PDB file of C-alpha atoms in Angstrom:
ATOM      1  CA  UNK A 253      33.727  -9.544  33.818  1.00  0.00           C
ATOM      2  CA  UNK A 254      31.251 -12.562  33.240  1.00  0.00           C
ATOM      3  CA  UNK A 255      29.203 -10.267  30.984  1.00  0.00           C
ATOM      4  CA  UNK A 256      31.860  -9.075  28.731  1.00  0.00           C
ATOM      5  CA  UNK A 257      33.308 -12.532  28.454  1.00  0.00           C
ATOM      6  CA  UNK A 258      29.581 -13.515  27.198  1.00  0.00           C
ATOM      7  CA  UNK A 259      29.968 -10.495  24.669  1.00  0.00           C
ATOM      8  CA  UNK A 260      32.675 -11.400  23.543  1.00  0.00           C
ATOM      9  CA  UNK A 261      31.798 -15.057  22.506  1.00  0.00           C
ATOM     10  CA  UNK A 262      29.037 -13.538  21.090  1.00  0.00           C
ATOM     11  CA  UNK A 263      30.628 -11.310  18.699  1.00  0.00           C
ATOM     12  CA  UNK A 264      32.596 -14.234  17.849  1.00  0.00           C
ATOM     13  CA  UNK A 265      29.726 -16.524  17.118  1.00  0.00           C
ATOM     14  CA  UNK A 266      28.671 -13.845  14.797  1.00  0.00           C
ATOM     15  CA  UNK A 267      31.800 -13.111  13.157  1.00  0.00           C
ATOM     16  CA  UNK A 268      32.314 -17.056  12.248  1.00  0.00           C
ATOM     17  CA  UNK A 269      28.644 -17.097  11.026  1.00  0.00           C
ATOM     18  CA  UNK A 270      29.526 -14.086   8.784  1.00  0.00           C
ATOM     19  CA  UNK A 271      33.019 -15.629   7.489  1.00  0.00           C
ATOM     20  CA  UNK A 272      31.362 -19.090   6.515  1.00  0.00           C
ATOM     21  CA  UNK A 273      28.517 -17.172   4.543  1.00  0.00           C
ATOM     22  CA  UNK A 274      30.961 -15.374   2.973  1.00  0.00           C
ATOM     23  CA  UNK A 275      32.769 -18.872   1.819  1.00  0.00           C
ATOM     24  CA  UNK A 276      29.613 -20.194   0.915  1.00  0.00           C
ATOM     25  CA  UNK A 277      28.741 -17.590  -1.702  1.00  0.00           C
ATOM     26  CA  UNK A 278      32.527 -17.580  -2.737  1.00  0.00           C
ATOM     27  CA  UNK A 279      35.189 -14.635  -3.497  1.00  0.00           C
ATOM     28  CA  UNK A 280      33.155 -11.811  -5.660  1.00  0.00           C
ATOM     29  CA  UNK A 281      35.009  -9.608  -8.139  1.00  0.00           C
ATOM     30  CA  UNK A 282      35.625  -6.074  -6.320  1.00  0.00           C
ATOM     31  CA  UNK A 283      34.558  -4.732 -10.226  1.00  0.00           C
ATOM     32  CA  UNK A 284      31.509  -6.531  -9.887  1.00  0.00           C
ATOM     33  CA  UNK A 285      30.277  -5.486  -6.426  1.00  0.00           C
ATOM     34  CA  UNK A 286      30.960  -2.017  -7.417  1.00  0.00           C
ATOM     35  CA  UNK A 287      29.286  -1.644 -10.760  1.00  0.00           C
ATOM     36  CA  UNK A 288      26.128  -3.717  -9.134  1.00  0.00           C
ATOM     37  CA  UNK A 289      25.959  -1.370  -6.409  1.00  0.00           C
ATOM     38  CA  UNK A 290      26.263   1.651  -8.762  1.00  0.00           C
ATOM     39  CA  UNK A 291      23.470   0.404 -10.909  1.00  0.00           C
ATOM     40  CA  UNK A 292      21.039  -0.361  -7.837  1.00  0.00           C
ATOM     41  CA  UNK A 293      22.185   2.976  -6.222  1.00  0.00           C
ATOM     42  CA  UNK A 294      21.551   4.869  -9.372  1.00  0.00           C
ATOM     43  CA  UNK A 295      17.842   3.214  -9.767  1.00  0.00           C
ATOM     44  CA  UNK A 296      16.774   3.908  -6.486  1.00  0.00           C
ATOM     45  CA  UNK A 297      18.217   7.412  -6.236  1.00  0.00           C
ATOM     46  CA  UNK A 298      16.041   8.480  -9.228  1.00  0.00           C
ATOM     47  CA  UNK A 299      12.959   6.735  -7.629  1.00  0.00           C
ATOM     48  CA  UNK A 300      13.282   8.472  -4.446  1.00  0.00           C
ATOM     49  CA  UNK A 301      13.781  11.653  -6.219  1.00  0.00           C
ATOM     50  CA  UNK A 302      10.636  11.596  -8.622  1.00  0.00           C
ATOM     51  CA  UNK A 303       8.597  10.671  -5.795  1.00  0.00           C
ATOM     52  CA  UNK A 304       6.259  12.979  -4.478  1.00  0.00           C
ATOM     53  CA  UNK A 305       7.420  12.966  -0.965  1.00  0.00           C
ATOM     54  CA  UNK A 306      10.096  14.131   1.016  1.00  0.00           C
ATOM     55  CA  UNK A 307      13.706  12.651   0.347  1.00  0.00           C
ATOM     56  CA  UNK A 308      17.260  13.639   0.272  1.00  0.00           C
ATOM     57  CA  UNK A 309      19.449  14.288  -2.835  1.00  0.00           C
ATOM     58  CA  UNK A 310      22.780  15.440  -1.516  1.00  0.00           C
ATOM     59  CA  UNK A 311      23.786  12.328   0.464  1.00  0.00           C
ATOM     60  CA  UNK A 312      22.610   9.988  -2.400  1.00  0.00           C
ATOM     61  CA  UNK A 313      24.232  11.668  -5.357  1.00  0.00           C
ATOM     62  CA  UNK A 314      27.460  11.694  -3.028  1.00  0.00           C
ATOM     63  CA  UNK A 315      27.497   7.912  -2.294  1.00  0.00           C
ATOM     64  CA  UNK A 316      27.228   7.457  -6.250  1.00  0.00           C
ATOM     65  CA  UNK A 317      30.138   9.562  -6.465  1.00  0.00           C
ATOM     66  CA  UNK A 318      32.141   7.418  -4.034  1.00  0.00           C
ATOM     67  CA  UNK A 319      31.394   4.339  -5.473  1.00  0.00           C
ATOM     68  CA  UNK A 320      32.299   5.446  -9.331  1.00  0.00           C
ATOM     69  CA  UNK A 321      35.593   7.038  -7.632  1.00  0.00           C
ATOM     70  CA  UNK A 322      36.366   3.761  -5.894  1.00  0.00           C
ATOM     71  CA  UNK A 323      35.883   1.952  -9.272  1.00  0.00           C
ATOM     72  CA  UNK A 324      38.209   4.344 -11.105  1.00  0.00           C
ATOM     73  CA  UNK A 325      40.688   3.714  -8.075  1.00  0.00           C
ATOM     74  CA  UNK A 326      40.289   0.059  -8.142  1.00  0.00           C
ATOM     75  CA  UNK A 327      41.196   0.040 -11.875  1.00  0.00           C
ATOM     76  CA  UNK A 328      43.936   2.215 -11.238  1.00  0.00           C
ATOM     77  CA  UNK A 329      45.633  -0.395  -8.696  1.00  0.00           C
ATOM     78  CA  UNK A 330      45.172  -2.957 -10.927  1.00  0.00           C
ATOM     79  CA  UNK A 331      46.912  -1.170 -13.932  1.00  0.00           C
ATOM     80  CA  UNK A 332      49.645  -0.095 -11.639  1.00  0.00           C
ATOM     81  CA  UNK A 333      50.267  -2.590  -9.034  1.00  0.00           C
ATOM     82  CA  UNK A 334      53.199  -0.757  -8.043  1.00  0.00           C
ATOM     83  CA  UNK A 335      51.837   2.378  -7.953  1.00  0.00           C
ATOM     84  CA  UNK A 336      52.973   5.399  -9.784  1.00  0.00           C
ATOM     85  CA  UNK A 337      56.156   6.873  -9.089  1.00  0.00           C
ATOM     86  CA  UNK A 338      56.742   4.939  -6.126  1.00  0.00           C
ATOM     87  CA  UNK A 339      53.470   5.915  -4.687  1.00  0.00           C
ATOM     88  CA  UNK A 340      50.880   3.634  -3.294  1.00  0.00           C
ATOM     89  CA  UNK A 341      47.689   3.907  -5.020  1.00  0.00           C
ATOM     90  CA  UNK A 342      44.801   4.171  -2.468  1.00  0.00           C
ATOM     91  CA  UNK A 343      41.171   3.352  -4.163  1.00  0.00           C
ATOM     92  CA  UNK A 344      39.608   4.814  -0.711  1.00  0.00           C
ATOM     93  CA  UNK A 345      41.075   8.407  -2.041  1.00  0.00           C
ATOM     94  CA  UNK A 346      39.673   7.914  -5.310  1.00  0.00           C
ATOM     95  CA  UNK A 347      36.173   7.352  -3.593  1.00  0.00           C
ATOM     96  CA  UNK A 348      36.775  10.747  -1.540  1.00  0.00           C
ATOM     97  CA  UNK A 349      37.571  12.691  -4.630  1.00  0.00           C
ATOM     98  CA  UNK A 350      34.861  11.029  -6.787  1.00  0.00           C
ATOM     99  CA  UNK A 351      32.228  11.827  -4.156  1.00  0.00           C
ATOM    100  CA  UNK A 352      32.998  15.492  -3.746  1.00  0.00           C
ATOM    101  CA  UNK A 353      33.091  15.909  -7.444  1.00  0.00           C
ATOM    102  CA  UNK A 354      29.576  14.069  -8.272  1.00  0.00           C
ATOM    103  CA  UNK A 355      27.841  16.093  -5.367  1.00  0.00           C
ATOM    104  CA  UNK A 356      29.444  19.503  -6.682  1.00  0.00           C
ATOM    105  CA  UNK A 357      28.636  18.745 -10.082  1.00  0.00           C
ATOM    106  CA  UNK A 358      25.115  17.669  -9.559  1.00  0.00           C
ATOM    107  CA  UNK A 359      24.171  20.561  -7.048  1.00  0.00           C
ATOM    108  CA  UNK A 360      26.636  23.289  -8.423  1.00  0.00           C
ATOM    109  CA  UNK A 361      28.229  24.034  -5.436  1.00  0.00           C
ATOM    110  CA  UNK A 362      31.626  24.009  -4.348  1.00  0.00           C
ATOM    111  CA  UNK A 363      31.113  23.992  -0.690  1.00  0.00           C
ATOM    112  CA  UNK A 364      31.159  20.413  -1.405  1.00  0.00           C
ATOM    113  CA  UNK A 365      34.966  20.062  -0.813  1.00  0.00           C
ATOM    114  CA  UNK A 366      34.498  22.172   2.874  1.00  0.00           C
ATOM    115  CA  UNK A 367      32.042  19.242   3.592  1.00  0.00           C
ATOM    116  CA  UNK A 368      34.386  16.488   2.499  1.00  0.00           C
ATOM    117  CA  UNK A 369      37.057  17.804   4.501  1.00  0.00           C
ATOM    118  CA  UNK A 370      34.992  18.265   7.836  1.00  0.00           C
ATOM    119  CA  UNK A 371      33.701  14.156   7.131  1.00  0.00           C
ATOM    120  CA  UNK A 372      37.082  12.991   6.693  1.00  0.00           C
ATOM    121  CA  UNK A 373      38.907  15.161   9.213  1.00  0.00           C
ATOM    122  CA  UNK A 374      41.760  15.842   7.477  1.00  0.00           C
ATOM    123  CA  UNK A 375      43.286  17.778   4.175  1.00  0.00           C
ATOM    124  CA  UNK A 376      45.678  15.668   2.648  1.00  0.00           C
ATOM    125  CA  UNK A 377      43.262  15.389  -0.511  1.00  0.00           C
ATOM    126  CA  UNK A 378      42.297  19.223  -0.705  1.00  0.00           C
ATOM    127  CA  UNK A 379      44.085  19.649  -3.955  1.00  0.00           C
ATOM    128  CA  UNK A 380      42.529  16.822  -5.959  1.00  0.00           C
ATOM    129  CA  UNK A 381      39.435  17.163  -4.415  1.00  0.00           C
ATOM    130  CA  UNK A 382      39.500  21.280  -5.200  1.00  0.00           C
ATOM    131  CA  UNK A 383      40.706  20.548  -8.666  1.00  0.00           C
ATOM    132  CA  UNK A 384      37.902  17.611  -9.253  1.00  0.00           C
ATOM    133  CA  UNK A 385      34.872  19.891  -7.683  1.00  0.00           C
ATOM    134  CA  UNK A 386      36.004  22.657  -9.792  1.00  0.00           C
ATOM    135  CA  UNK A 387      36.317  20.785 -13.296  1.00  0.00           C
ATOM    136  CA  UNK A 388      33.153  18.930 -12.710  1.00  0.00           C
ATOM    137  CA  UNK A 389      31.370  22.246 -11.824  1.00  0.00           C
ATOM    138  CA  UNK A 390      32.731  24.230 -14.969  1.00  0.00           C
ATOM    139  CA  UNK A 391      31.772  21.351 -17.354  1.00  0.00           C
ATOM    140  CA  UNK A 392      28.192  20.421 -15.838  1.00  0.00           C
ATOM    141  CA  UNK A 393      27.229  24.291 -15.670  1.00  0.00           C
ATOM    142  CA  UNK A 394      27.289  23.990 -19.472  1.00  0.00           C
ATOM    143  CA  UNK A 395      25.257  21.180 -19.828  1.00  0.00           C
ATOM    144  CA  UNK A 396      22.485  21.399 -17.555  1.00  0.00           C
ATOM    145  CA  UNK A 397      20.848  23.414 -14.666  1.00  0.00           C
ATOM    146  CA  UNK A 398      21.680  21.707 -10.799  1.00  0.00           C
ATOM    147  CA  UNK A 399      19.369  19.187  -9.658  1.00  0.00           C
ATOM    148  CA  UNK A 400      17.391  21.701  -7.458  1.00  0.00           C
ATOM    149  CA  UNK A 401      16.843  24.015 -10.479  1.00  0.00           C
ATOM    150  CA  UNK A 402      15.604  20.915 -12.708  1.00  0.00           C
ATOM    151  CA  UNK A 403      13.089  19.926  -9.959  1.00  0.00           C
ATOM    152  CA  UNK A 404      11.779  23.422  -9.873  1.00  0.00           C
ATOM    153  CA  UNK A 405      11.489  23.480 -13.539  1.00  0.00           C
ATOM    154  CA  UNK A 406       9.952  20.163 -14.079  1.00  0.00           C
ATOM    155  CA  UNK A 407       7.207  20.766 -11.771  1.00  0.00           C
ATOM    156  CA  UNK A 408       6.829  24.434 -13.169  1.00  0.00           C
ATOM    157  CA  UNK A 409       7.130  26.327  -9.649  1.00  0.00           C
ATOM    158  CA  UNK A 410       8.159  29.806  -9.781  1.00  0.00           C
ATOM    159  CA  UNK A 411      11.947  30.050 -10.877  1.00  0.00           C
ATOM    160  CA  UNK A 412      13.853  32.714 -11.321  1.00  0.00           C
ATOM    161  CA  UNK A 413      16.199  32.461 -14.519  1.00  0.00           C
ATOM    162  CA  UNK A 414      19.623  33.595 -14.772  1.00  0.00           C
ATOM    163  CA  UNK A 415      20.401  37.270 -15.831  1.00  0.00           C
ATOM    164  CA  UNK A 416      21.792  37.415 -19.367  1.00  0.00           C
ATOM    165  CA  UNK A 417      24.522  39.324 -19.922  1.00  0.00           C
ATOM    166  CA  UNK A 418      23.994  42.495 -21.573  1.00  0.00           C
ATOM    167  CA  UNK A 419      24.262  46.078 -20.877  1.00  0.00           C
ATOM    168  CA  UNK A 420      22.727  46.242 -17.886  1.00  0.00           C
ATOM    169  CA  UNK A 421      25.558  44.752 -15.994  1.00  0.00           C
ATOM    170  CA  UNK A 422      27.290  48.296 -16.222  1.00  0.00           C
ATOM    171  CA  UNK A 423      24.902  49.926 -14.689  1.00  0.00           C
ATOM    172  CA  UNK A 424      25.707  51.038 -11.238  1.00  0.00           C
ATOM    173  CA  UNK A 425      23.628  52.156  -8.274  1.00  0.00           C
ATOM    174  CA  UNK A 426      24.613  55.601  -8.742  1.00  0.00           C
ATOM    175  CA  UNK A 427      22.678  55.816 -11.973  1.00  0.00           C
ATOM    176  CA  UNK A 428      19.648  54.249 -10.758  1.00  0.00           C
ATOM    177  CA  UNK A 429      19.560  56.831  -7.136  1.00  0.00           C
ATOM    178  CA  UNK A 430      18.200  60.128  -7.297  1.00  0.00           C
ATOM    179  CA  UNK A 431      19.858  63.197  -6.365  1.00  0.00           C
ATOM    180  CA  UNK A 432      17.381  65.583  -5.501  1.00  0.00           C
ATOM    181  CA  UNK A 433      16.168  63.882  -2.411  1.00  0.00           C
ATOM    182  CA  UNK A 434      13.097  64.849  -0.074  1.00  0.00           C
ATOM    183  CA  UNK A 435      14.551  64.661   3.487  1.00  0.00           C
ATOM    184  CA  UNK A 436      13.315  66.032   7.125  1.00  0.00           C
ATOM    185  CA  UNK A 437      15.801  67.405   9.205  1.00  0.00           C
ATOM    186  CA  UNK A 438      16.014  68.739  13.079  1.00  0.00           C
ATOM    187  CA  UNK A 439      15.741  72.130  11.649  1.00  0.00           C
ATOM    188  CA  UNK A 440      12.540  71.784   9.262  1.00  0.00           C
ATOM    189  CA  UNK A 441       9.794  74.250   9.835  1.00  0.00           C
ATOM    190  CA  UNK A 442       6.075  73.265  10.193  1.00  0.00           C
ATOM    191  CA  UNK A 443       5.566  74.997   7.140  1.00  0.00           C
ATOM    192  CA  UNK A 444       8.392  73.290   5.117  1.00  0.00           C
ATOM    193  CA  UNK A 445       7.002  69.941   6.179  1.00  0.00           C
ATOM    194  CA  UNK A 446       3.607  70.750   4.941  1.00  0.00           C
ATOM    195  CA  UNK A 447       4.918  71.849   1.483  1.00  0.00           C
ATOM    196  CA  UNK A 448       6.926  68.643   1.576  1.00  0.00           C
ATOM    197  CA  UNK A 449       4.097  66.472   2.020  1.00  0.00           C
ATOM    198  CA  UNK A 450       1.862  68.495  -0.346  1.00  0.00           C
ATOM    199  CA  UNK A 451       4.645  68.176  -3.108  1.00  0.00           C
ATOM    200  CA  UNK A 452       5.450  64.771  -2.810  1.00  0.00           C
ATOM    201  CA  UNK A 453       3.896  61.237  -2.286  1.00  0.00           C
ATOM    202  CA  UNK A 454       6.669  59.462  -0.999  1.00  0.00           C
ATOM    203  CA  UNK A 455       5.620  56.884   2.130  1.00  0.00           C
ATOM    204  CA  UNK A 456       8.714  58.064   3.974  1.00  0.00           C
ATOM    205  CA  UNK A 457      11.323  60.361   4.241  1.00  0.00           C
ATOM    206  CA  UNK A 458      14.812  60.182   5.236  1.00  0.00           C
ATOM    207  CA  UNK A 459      15.846  62.267   8.361  1.00  0.00           C
ATOM    208  CA  UNK A 460      19.152  64.088   8.606  1.00  0.00           C
ATOM    209  CA  UNK A 461      20.615  65.969  11.490  1.00  0.00           C
ATOM    210  CA  UNK A 462      20.972  69.128   9.281  1.00  0.00           C
ATOM    211  CA  UNK A 463      20.964  70.066   5.543  1.00  0.00           C
ATOM    212  CA  UNK A 464      24.616  71.082   5.592  1.00  0.00           C
ATOM    213  CA  UNK A 465      26.245  67.756   6.960  1.00  0.00           C
ATOM    214  CA  UNK A 466      23.433  65.578   5.513  1.00  0.00           C
ATOM    215  CA  UNK A 467      24.039  62.907   8.255  1.00  0.00           C
ATOM    216  CA  UNK A 468      21.813  60.081   7.759  1.00  0.00           C
ATOM    217  CA  UNK A 469      19.999  59.338  11.496  1.00  0.00           C
ATOM    218  CA  UNK A 470      16.972  57.318   9.928  1.00  0.00           C
ATOM    219  CA  UNK A 471      13.511  57.296   8.346  1.00  0.00           C
ATOM    220  CA  UNK A 472      10.384  58.823   9.040  1.00  0.00           C
ATOM    221  CA  UNK A 473       6.859  57.471   7.992  1.00  0.00           C
ATOM    222  CA  UNK A 474       4.479  59.748   5.960  1.00  0.00           C
ATOM    223  CA  UNK A 475       1.645  59.148   8.388  1.00  0.00           C
ATOM    224  CA  UNK A 476       3.792  60.057  11.441  1.00  0.00           C
ATOM    225  CA  UNK A 477       4.633  63.106   9.901  1.00  0.00           C
ATOM    226  CA  UNK A 478       0.821  64.177   8.746  1.00  0.00           C
ATOM    227  CA  UNK A 479      -0.228  63.120  12.362  1.00  0.00           C
ATOM    228  CA  UNK A 480       2.384  65.328  13.637  1.00  0.00           C
ATOM    229  CA  UNK A 481       1.701  68.492  11.391  1.00  0.00           C
ATOM    230  CA  UNK A 482      -2.342  67.812  12.275  1.00  0.00           C
ATOM    231  CA  UNK A 483      -1.980  67.874  16.017  1.00  0.00           C
ATOM    232  CA  UNK A 484       0.028  71.182  15.712  1.00  0.00           C
ATOM    233  CA  UNK A 485      -2.357  72.745  13.678  1.00  0.00           C
ATOM    234  CA  UNK A 486      -5.249  71.754  15.905  1.00  0.00           C
ATOM    235  CA  UNK A 487      -3.154  72.980  18.924  1.00  0.00           C
ATOM    236  CA  UNK A 488      -2.724  76.194  17.399  1.00  0.00           C
ATOM    237  CA  UNK A 489      -6.304  76.458  16.570  1.00  0.00           C
ATOM    238  CA  UNK A 490      -7.243  75.868  19.969  1.00  0.00           C
ATOM    239  CA  UNK A 491      -4.877  78.272  21.518  1.00  0.00           C
ATOM    240  CA  UNK A 492      -6.423  81.111  18.913  1.00  0.00           C
ATOM    241  CA  UNK A 493      -9.792  80.214  20.022  1.00  0.00           C
ATOM    242  CA  UNK A 494      -8.579  80.271  23.746  1.00  0.00           C
ATOM    243  CA  UNK A 495      -6.919  83.519  23.250  1.00  0.00           C
ATOM    244  CA  UNK A 496     -10.124  85.409  21.342  1.00  0.00           C
ATOM    245  CA  UNK A 497     -12.302  83.954  24.177  1.00  0.00           C
ATOM    246  CA  UNK A 498      -9.974  85.957  26.744  1.00  0.00           C
ATOM    247  CA  UNK A 499     -10.112  88.999  24.232  1.00  0.00           C
ATOM    248  CA  UNK A 500     -14.033  89.217  24.338  1.00  0.00           C
ATOM    249  CA  UNK A 501     -14.284  88.725  28.030  1.00  0.00           C
ATOM    250  CA  UNK A 502     -11.687  91.842  28.457  1.00  0.00           C
ATOM    251  CA  UNK A 503     -13.485  94.083  26.469  1.00  0.00           C
ATOM    252  CA  UNK A 504     -16.976  92.999  27.683  1.00  0.00           C
ATOM    253  CA  UNK A 505     -15.729  93.939  31.416  1.00  0.00           C
ATOM    254  CA  UNK A 506     -14.078  97.060  30.195  1.00  0.00           C
TER     255      UNK A 506
END
C-alpha cells in the first residue's frame, strides 16, 4: 500500500510539472501545432525514405494523413460550432478518414480501410473511410505510380510495367492451348512409348487413366520414360542371350 501511495505522489508531481511547463509557454493554437507537426513530419518522412537504409513508408504516411485530416476536422469545428444538421463534428473522425485516404493513395491499396477498422476496433466510420480511400485511389492512379513503384523506378531496379489495354486482353487460355497433346496412359505399350519419345521433344508428358476417359493423373518426366524404356530393352536383350545359350547347349547335347 505504501508503494502505491508513493507512485501516486510521483505521478501527481509529474503532472503538476507538465502543467507548469505548459502554462509557462502559454496556450498554443491548434492550427499552428498541426501545421508545424505536418511540415516537420513531411520533411523527416522524405529524408527517411530517400536515405539508403531500411525505413518504413506506410506508417509515416498514415500519420501525415491523420494530421491533415485532423486539421480539416478542426477547421470544420470552427466553421460549424453547432454541428451540421445538429450532429456534433468530431475532429478525430476526420483524422481517421484522412489517415486511411492518405495511406491508400500513396500505396495504391484499398486494404488500408480494413487496417483502419482493425486499429480503431469500430465500423462507425466505414462509409466515409471507404469513400475517401476509393476517391483518393481513383485520383492518384491517374497522376503517378505508388510509392513502392516510384522507388523501384528511381533506383532503376527490374520493374514490370502495366499491361496496355489492347487486343491481347481478348485472348483466352483456350487460344494458347494445344489440342493435339502427346500423353502417356496405363495402356501405352513400349513400342508406342518409343515412338512418342522419338517424335517429340517435350521434357514431360501428362499421365492419363485411359485414352477414352482422359482423366489426368499426373505427369511423367522424359528422363524417367527413357530410363524405363532402356531398362526394358536391356532386359529383353538379356533374356534373348540366355535363351540362345540354352538352345546351343541343347543342340550340343543332342
